PDB file of C-alpha atoms in Angstrom:
ATOM      1  CA  ALA A   1      51.126-158.453-110.765  1.00 55.00           C
ATOM      2  CA  GLN A   2      50.987-156.355-107.645  1.00 74.00           C
ATOM      3  CA  GLY A   3      48.763-156.392-104.587  1.00 81.00           C
ATOM      4  CA  PHE A   4      46.725-159.205-103.188  1.00 86.00           C
ATOM      5  CA  SER A   5      43.155-160.369-102.902  1.00 89.00           C
ATOM      6  CA  CYS A   6      41.501-161.727 -99.772  1.00 91.00           C
ATOM      7  CA  PHE A   7      38.733-164.283 -99.559  1.00 93.00           C
ATOM      8  CA  SER A   8      36.996-165.445 -96.400  1.00 91.00           C
ATOM      9  CA  ALA A   9      35.323-168.839 -96.296  1.00 91.00           C
ATOM     10  CA  GLN A  10      32.674-169.955 -93.857  1.00 90.00           C
ATOM     11  CA  TYR A  11      32.596-173.455 -92.463  1.00 88.00           C
ATOM     12  CA  ARG A  12      30.034-175.632 -90.766  1.00 87.00           C
ATOM     13  CA  LEU A  13      29.441-175.441 -87.066  1.00 81.00           C
ATOM     14  CA  GLY A  14      27.743-178.072 -84.963  1.00 75.00           C
ATOM     15  CA  ALA A  15      26.098-177.904 -81.542  1.00 76.00           C
ATOM     16  CA  ASN A  16      27.166-175.041 -79.254  1.00 78.00           C
ATOM     17  CA  ASN A  17      29.129-173.420 -82.099  1.00 74.00           C
ATOM     18  CA  GLN A  18      31.659-176.248 -82.021  1.00 71.00           C
ATOM     19  CA  PRO A  19      32.996-177.141 -85.451  1.00 68.00           C
ATOM     20  CA  GLU A  20      31.382-180.057 -87.230  1.00 84.00           C
ATOM     21  CA  VAL A  21      34.922-181.080 -88.031  1.00 89.00           C
ATOM     22  CA  LEU A  22      34.544-183.369 -91.043  1.00 89.00           C
ATOM     23  CA  GLY A  23      32.126-180.908 -92.629  1.00 89.00           C
ATOM     24  CA  ALA A  24      34.368-177.970 -91.766  1.00 91.00           C
ATOM     25  CA  VAL A  25      37.407-179.631 -93.372  1.00 91.00           C
ATOM     26  CA  ALA A  26      35.283-180.392 -96.443  1.00 89.00           C
ATOM     27  CA  ASP A  27      34.154-176.742 -96.544  1.00 91.00           C
ATOM     28  CA  ALA A  28      37.750-175.499 -96.336  1.00 92.00           C
ATOM     29  CA  ARG A  29      38.815-177.929 -99.057  1.00 91.00           C
ATOM     30  CA  ALA A  30      35.885-176.849-101.263  1.00 90.00           C
ATOM     31  CA  ALA A  31      36.806-173.175-100.798  1.00 93.00           C
ATOM     32  CA  LEU A  32      40.445-173.740-101.814  1.00 93.00           C
ATOM     33  CA  ASP A  33      39.438-175.940-104.739  1.00 90.00           C
ATOM     34  CA  TYR A  34      36.963-173.257-105.872  1.00 92.00           C
ATOM     35  CA  LEU A  35      39.662-170.569-105.823  1.00 94.00           C
ATOM     36  CA  ILE A  36      41.991-172.774-107.843  1.00 92.00           C
ATOM     37  CA  ALA A  37      39.295-173.739-110.343  1.00 91.00           C
ATOM     38  CA  HIS A  38      38.150-170.127-110.808  1.00 94.00           C
ATOM     39  CA  ALA A  39      41.542-168.422-110.532  1.00 93.00           C
ATOM     40  CA  GLY A  40      41.343-166.949-114.036  1.00 94.00           C
ATOM     41  CA  GLU A  41      38.005-165.240-113.552  1.00 95.00           C
ATOM     42  CA  LEU A  42      39.035-164.107-110.059  1.00 94.00           C
ATOM     43  CA  HIS A  43      42.318-162.706-111.459  1.00 92.00           C
ATOM     44  CA  ILE A  44      44.460-164.606-108.992  1.00 93.00           C
ATOM     45  CA  ASP A  45      47.470-166.870-109.403  1.00 93.00           C
ATOM     46  CA  PRO A  46      46.432-170.362-108.252  1.00 93.00           C
ATOM     47  CA  ASP A  47      50.046-171.135-107.369  1.00 93.00           C
ATOM     48  CA  ARG A  48      50.289-168.203-104.933  1.00 94.00           C
ATOM     49  CA  ILE A  49      47.268-168.834-102.699  1.00 95.00           C
ATOM     50  CA  VAL A  50      48.069-168.506 -99.007  1.00 96.00           C
ATOM     51  CA  VAL A  51      45.623-169.806 -96.413  1.00 96.00           C
ATOM     52  CA  GLY A  52      45.287-168.688 -92.845  1.00 96.00           C
ATOM     53  CA  GLY A  53      43.106-168.963 -89.811  1.00 95.00           C
ATOM     54  CA  GLY A  54      42.944-168.791 -86.057  1.00 93.00           C
ATOM     55  CA  SER A  55      42.066-171.514 -83.569  1.00 91.00           C
ATOM     56  CA  ALA A  56      39.677-173.923 -85.343  1.00 89.00           C
ATOM     57  CA  GLY A  57      40.226-171.901 -88.534  1.00 92.00           C
ATOM     58  CA  GLY A  58      43.955-172.455 -88.039  1.00 94.00           C
ATOM     59  CA  GLN A  59      43.324-176.206 -87.881  1.00 94.00           C
ATOM     60  CA  LEU A  60      41.398-175.955 -91.155  1.00 94.00           C
ATOM     61  CA  ALA A  61      44.176-173.960 -92.831  1.00 96.00           C
ATOM     62  CA  ALA A  62      46.757-176.462 -91.539  1.00 96.00           C
ATOM     63  CA  ALA A  63      44.571-179.284 -92.859  1.00 94.00           C
ATOM     64  CA  LEU A  64      44.770-177.723 -96.324  1.00 95.00           C
ATOM     65  CA  GLY A  65      48.506-177.157 -95.984  1.00 95.00           C
ATOM     66  CA  SER A  66      48.933-180.798 -94.996  1.00 93.00           C
ATOM     67  CA  GLY A  67      46.942-181.934 -98.005  1.00 88.00           C
ATOM     68  CA  LEU A  68      44.116-183.446 -96.018  1.00 83.00           C
ATOM     69  CA  PRO A  69      41.684-185.006 -98.462  1.00 66.00           C
ATOM     70  CA  LEU A  70      38.073-184.097 -98.981  1.00 54.00           C
ATOM     71  CA  VAL A  71      37.137-187.766 -99.022  1.00 54.00           C
ATOM     72  CA  ARG A  72      38.109-189.853 -96.009  1.00 54.00           C
ATOM     73  CA  GLY A  73      40.811-192.315 -96.905  1.00 53.00           C
ATOM     74  CA  ALA A  74      41.908-190.556-100.114  1.00 54.00           C
ATOM     75  CA  ALA A  75      45.621-189.974-100.630  1.00 53.00           C
ATOM     76  CA  PRO A  76      46.780-186.532 -99.381  1.00 52.00           C
ATOM     77  CA  ALA A  77      48.956-186.114-102.469  1.00 51.00           C
ATOM     78  CA  ALA A  78      45.781-185.906-104.574  1.00 59.00           C
ATOM     79  CA  ALA A  79      44.659-182.727-102.800  1.00 69.00           C
ATOM     80  CA  HIS A  80      45.691-179.236-103.916  1.00 85.00           C
ATOM     81  CA  ARG A  81      47.800-177.437-101.346  1.00 91.00           C
ATOM     82  CA  PRO A  82      48.229-173.726-100.738  1.00 95.00           C
ATOM     83  CA  ALA A  83      51.533-171.961-101.399  1.00 96.00           C
ATOM     84  CA  ALA A  84      51.865-171.149 -97.684  1.00 97.00           C
ATOM     85  CA  GLN A  85      49.905-171.092 -94.449  1.00 97.00           C
ATOM     86  CA  LEU A  86      49.615-168.494 -91.704  1.00 97.00           C
ATOM     87  CA  LEU A  87      48.352-170.170 -88.543  1.00 97.00           C
ATOM     88  CA  TYR A  88      47.180-168.320 -85.434  1.00 95.00           C
ATOM     89  CA  ASN A  89      46.817-170.531 -82.359  1.00 94.00           C
ATOM     90  CA  PRO A  90      46.060-173.548 -84.568  1.00 95.00           C
ATOM     91  CA  THR A  91      44.961-176.929 -83.345  1.00 92.00           C
ATOM     92  CA  LEU A  92      47.554-179.135 -85.024  1.00 94.00           C
ATOM     93  CA  ASP A  93      47.446-182.432 -83.156  1.00 93.00           C
ATOM     94  CA  LEU A  94      44.126-184.147 -82.498  1.00 92.00           C
ATOM     95  CA  ALA A  95      45.500-187.447 -81.166  1.00 92.00           C
ATOM     96  CA  PRO A  96      44.180-189.044 -77.972  1.00 93.00           C
ATOM     97  CA  CYS A  97      45.042-187.061 -74.827  1.00 90.00           C
ATOM     98  CA  THR A  98      45.112-183.717 -76.699  1.00 87.00           C
ATOM     99  CA  PRO A  99      42.681-180.932 -75.717  1.00 85.00           C
ATOM    100  CA  ASP A 100      40.188-181.255 -78.613  1.00 86.00           C
ATOM    101  CA  HIS A 101      40.389-185.004 -79.194  1.00 89.00           C
ATOM    102  CA  HIS A 102      36.883-185.499 -77.772  1.00 88.00           C
ATOM    103  CA  LEU A 103      35.469-183.607 -80.774  1.00 87.00           C
ATOM    104  CA  VAL A 104      37.025-186.043 -83.255  1.00 91.00           C
ATOM    105  CA  LYS A 105      37.638-189.240 -81.290  1.00 92.00           C
ATOM    106  CA  ASP A 106      36.178-191.519 -83.994  1.00 92.00           C
ATOM    107  CA  PHE A 107      38.103-190.015 -86.914  1.00 91.00           C
ATOM    108  CA  TRP A 108      40.964-187.977 -85.462  1.00 93.00           C
ATOM    109  CA  LYS A 109      43.598-189.370 -87.866  1.00 91.00           C
ATOM    110  CA  ASP A 110      41.543-188.081 -90.802  1.00 90.00           C
ATOM    111  CA  VAL A 111      41.625-184.454 -89.590  1.00 92.00           C
ATOM    112  CA  SER A 112      44.827-184.077 -87.566  1.00 93.00           C
ATOM    113  CA  PRO A 113      47.357-181.994 -89.570  1.00 95.00           C
ATOM    114  CA  PHE A 114      50.228-183.287 -87.423  1.00 95.00           C
ATOM    115  CA  HIS A 115      49.522-186.823 -88.604  1.00 93.00           C
ATOM    116  CA  HIS A 116      49.681-185.874 -92.283  1.00 92.00           C
ATOM    117  CA  ILE A 117      53.063-184.155 -92.354  1.00 94.00           C
ATOM    118  CA  ASP A 118      55.102-184.958 -95.428  1.00 93.00           C
ATOM    119  CA  SER A 119      57.647-183.210 -97.632  1.00 93.00           C
ATOM    120  CA  ALA A 120      54.903-181.215 -99.395  1.00 93.00           C
ATOM    121  CA  VAL A 121      53.424-179.448 -96.331  1.00 95.00           C
ATOM    122  CA  ALA A 122      52.941-175.799 -97.235  1.00 95.00           C
ATOM    123  CA  PRO A 123      55.517-173.410 -95.753  1.00 98.00           C
ATOM    124  CA  SER A 124      54.139-172.493 -92.343  1.00 98.00           C
ATOM    125  CA  LEU A 125      54.214-169.544 -89.970  1.00 98.00           C
ATOM    126  CA  ILE A 126      52.635-170.224 -86.575  1.00 98.00           C
ATOM    127  CA  LEU A 127      51.798-167.304 -84.301  1.00 96.00           C
ATOM    128  CA  MET A 128      50.705-168.136 -80.773  1.00 95.00           C
ATOM    129  CA  GLY A 129      50.712-166.982 -77.184  1.00 95.00           C
ATOM    130  CA  THR A 130      52.950-168.669 -74.647  1.00 96.00           C
ATOM    131  CA  GLN A 131      50.049-168.953 -72.184  1.00 95.00           C
ATOM    132  CA  ASP A 132      47.519-170.572 -74.507  1.00 93.00           C
ATOM    133  CA  PRO A 133      45.583-173.136 -72.417  1.00 89.00           C
ATOM    134  CA  GLU A 134      44.178-174.807 -75.557  1.00 86.00           C
ATOM    135  CA  LEU A 135      47.396-175.217 -77.546  1.00 88.00           C
ATOM    136  CA  PRO A 136      50.602-176.048 -75.729  1.00 90.00           C
ATOM    137  CA  VAL A 137      53.650-174.393 -77.252  1.00 94.00           C
ATOM    138  CA  SER A 138      55.236-177.846 -77.354  1.00 94.00           C
ATOM    139  CA  SER A 139      52.538-179.017 -79.790  1.00 93.00           C
ATOM    140  CA  ALA A 140      53.386-176.266 -82.274  1.00 95.00           C
ATOM    141  CA  GLU A 141      57.118-176.842 -81.749  1.00 97.00           C
ATOM    142  CA  GLU A 142      56.672-180.551 -82.507  1.00 96.00           C
ATOM    143  CA  PHE A 143      54.702-179.681 -85.649  1.00 97.00           C
ATOM    144  CA  CYS A 144      57.466-177.337 -86.856  1.00 97.00           C
ATOM    145  CA  THR A 145      60.193-179.833 -86.040  1.00 98.00           C
ATOM    146  CA  SER A 146      58.337-182.569 -87.933  1.00 97.00           C
ATOM    147  CA  VAL A 147      57.722-180.326 -90.949  1.00 97.00           C
ATOM    148  CA  GLN A 148      61.412-179.397 -91.022  1.00 97.00           C
ATOM    149  CA  ALA A 149      62.466-183.049 -90.631  1.00 97.00           C
ATOM    150  CA  ALA A 150      60.292-183.887 -93.653  1.00 96.00           C
ATOM    151  CA  GLY A 151      62.127-181.224 -95.670  1.00 97.00           C
ATOM    152  CA  GLY A 152      59.575-178.431 -95.299  1.00 96.00           C
ATOM    153  CA  HIS A 153      59.694-174.911 -93.879  1.00 97.00           C
ATOM    154  CA  CYS A 154      58.057-173.912 -90.585  1.00 98.00           C
ATOM    155  CA  GLU A 155      58.617-170.917 -88.328  1.00 98.00           C
ATOM    156  CA  MET A 156      57.026-169.820 -85.075  1.00 97.00           C
ATOM    157  CA  ALA A 157      56.485-166.446 -83.458  1.00 96.00           C
ATOM    158  CA  LEU A 158      55.652-166.628 -79.767  1.00 96.00           C
ATOM    159  CA  TYR A 159      53.841-163.826 -77.961  1.00 94.00           C
ATOM    160  CA  GLU A 160      54.999-163.854 -74.355  1.00 94.00           C
ATOM    161  CA  GLY A 161      52.239-164.073 -71.757  1.00 94.00           C
ATOM    162  CA  GLN A 162      49.446-164.134 -74.328  1.00 93.00           C
ATOM    163  CA  GLY A 163      46.625-166.659 -74.384  1.00 93.00           C
ATOM    164  CA  HIS A 164      44.395-168.188 -77.007  1.00 91.00           C
ATOM    165  CA  GLY A 165      43.095-165.685 -79.536  1.00 89.00           C
ATOM    166  CA  PHE A 166      45.535-162.963 -78.465  1.00 88.00           C
ATOM    167  CA  TYR A 167      45.409-161.516 -81.978  1.00 86.00           C
ATOM    168  CA  HIS A 168      41.910-160.159 -81.233  1.00 85.00           C
ATOM    169  CA  ASN A 169      43.351-157.790 -78.608  1.00 83.00           C
ATOM    170  CA  PRO A 170      43.428-154.163 -79.820  1.00 83.00           C
ATOM    171  CA  GLU A 171      47.193-153.887 -79.273  1.00 80.00           C
ATOM    172  CA  TYR A 172      47.749-156.618 -81.904  1.00 76.00           C
ATOM    173  CA  LEU A 173      45.138-155.375 -84.338  1.00 70.00           C
ATOM    174  CA  GLU A 174      47.246-152.259 -84.848  1.00 69.00           C
ATOM    175  CA  LYS A 175      50.440-154.222 -85.675  1.00 64.00           C
TER     176      LYS A 175
END
């Protein structure tokens, strides 16, 4: 087969357009599971689904790539994973003392992709600006190093001097 199909999934937002994180992860998981379950009628190969997203959407894509479960406490291995993940400025580590921890302080281990790295993490490409105030480059580097140490594949492309959401700038939309 040639070509590709694109699907865009919406996810829940809470107050002030902040993600309702547990609901958003569940929405992302439901979208991937739907694509897999309906692959035949959608004329797609369920083993070649690539997920992607930017910022909070990047966290959701990374959650899928890390096998985060739909049900809190379920084993990650039970979750379907995408074939690869393309992550733009993703929030990868939600541990205490990280920028977005306050949004998930009561359940951060359930939704932090960094804390679910294993040998089955989907191959990852992270694209980010070097001046992103919300995602330190070191956080993405640690994610890649951990994925590689677990036997997975992770690459990064850094955009010098660019901040969070740089990919919305017209100069990058053309590339």
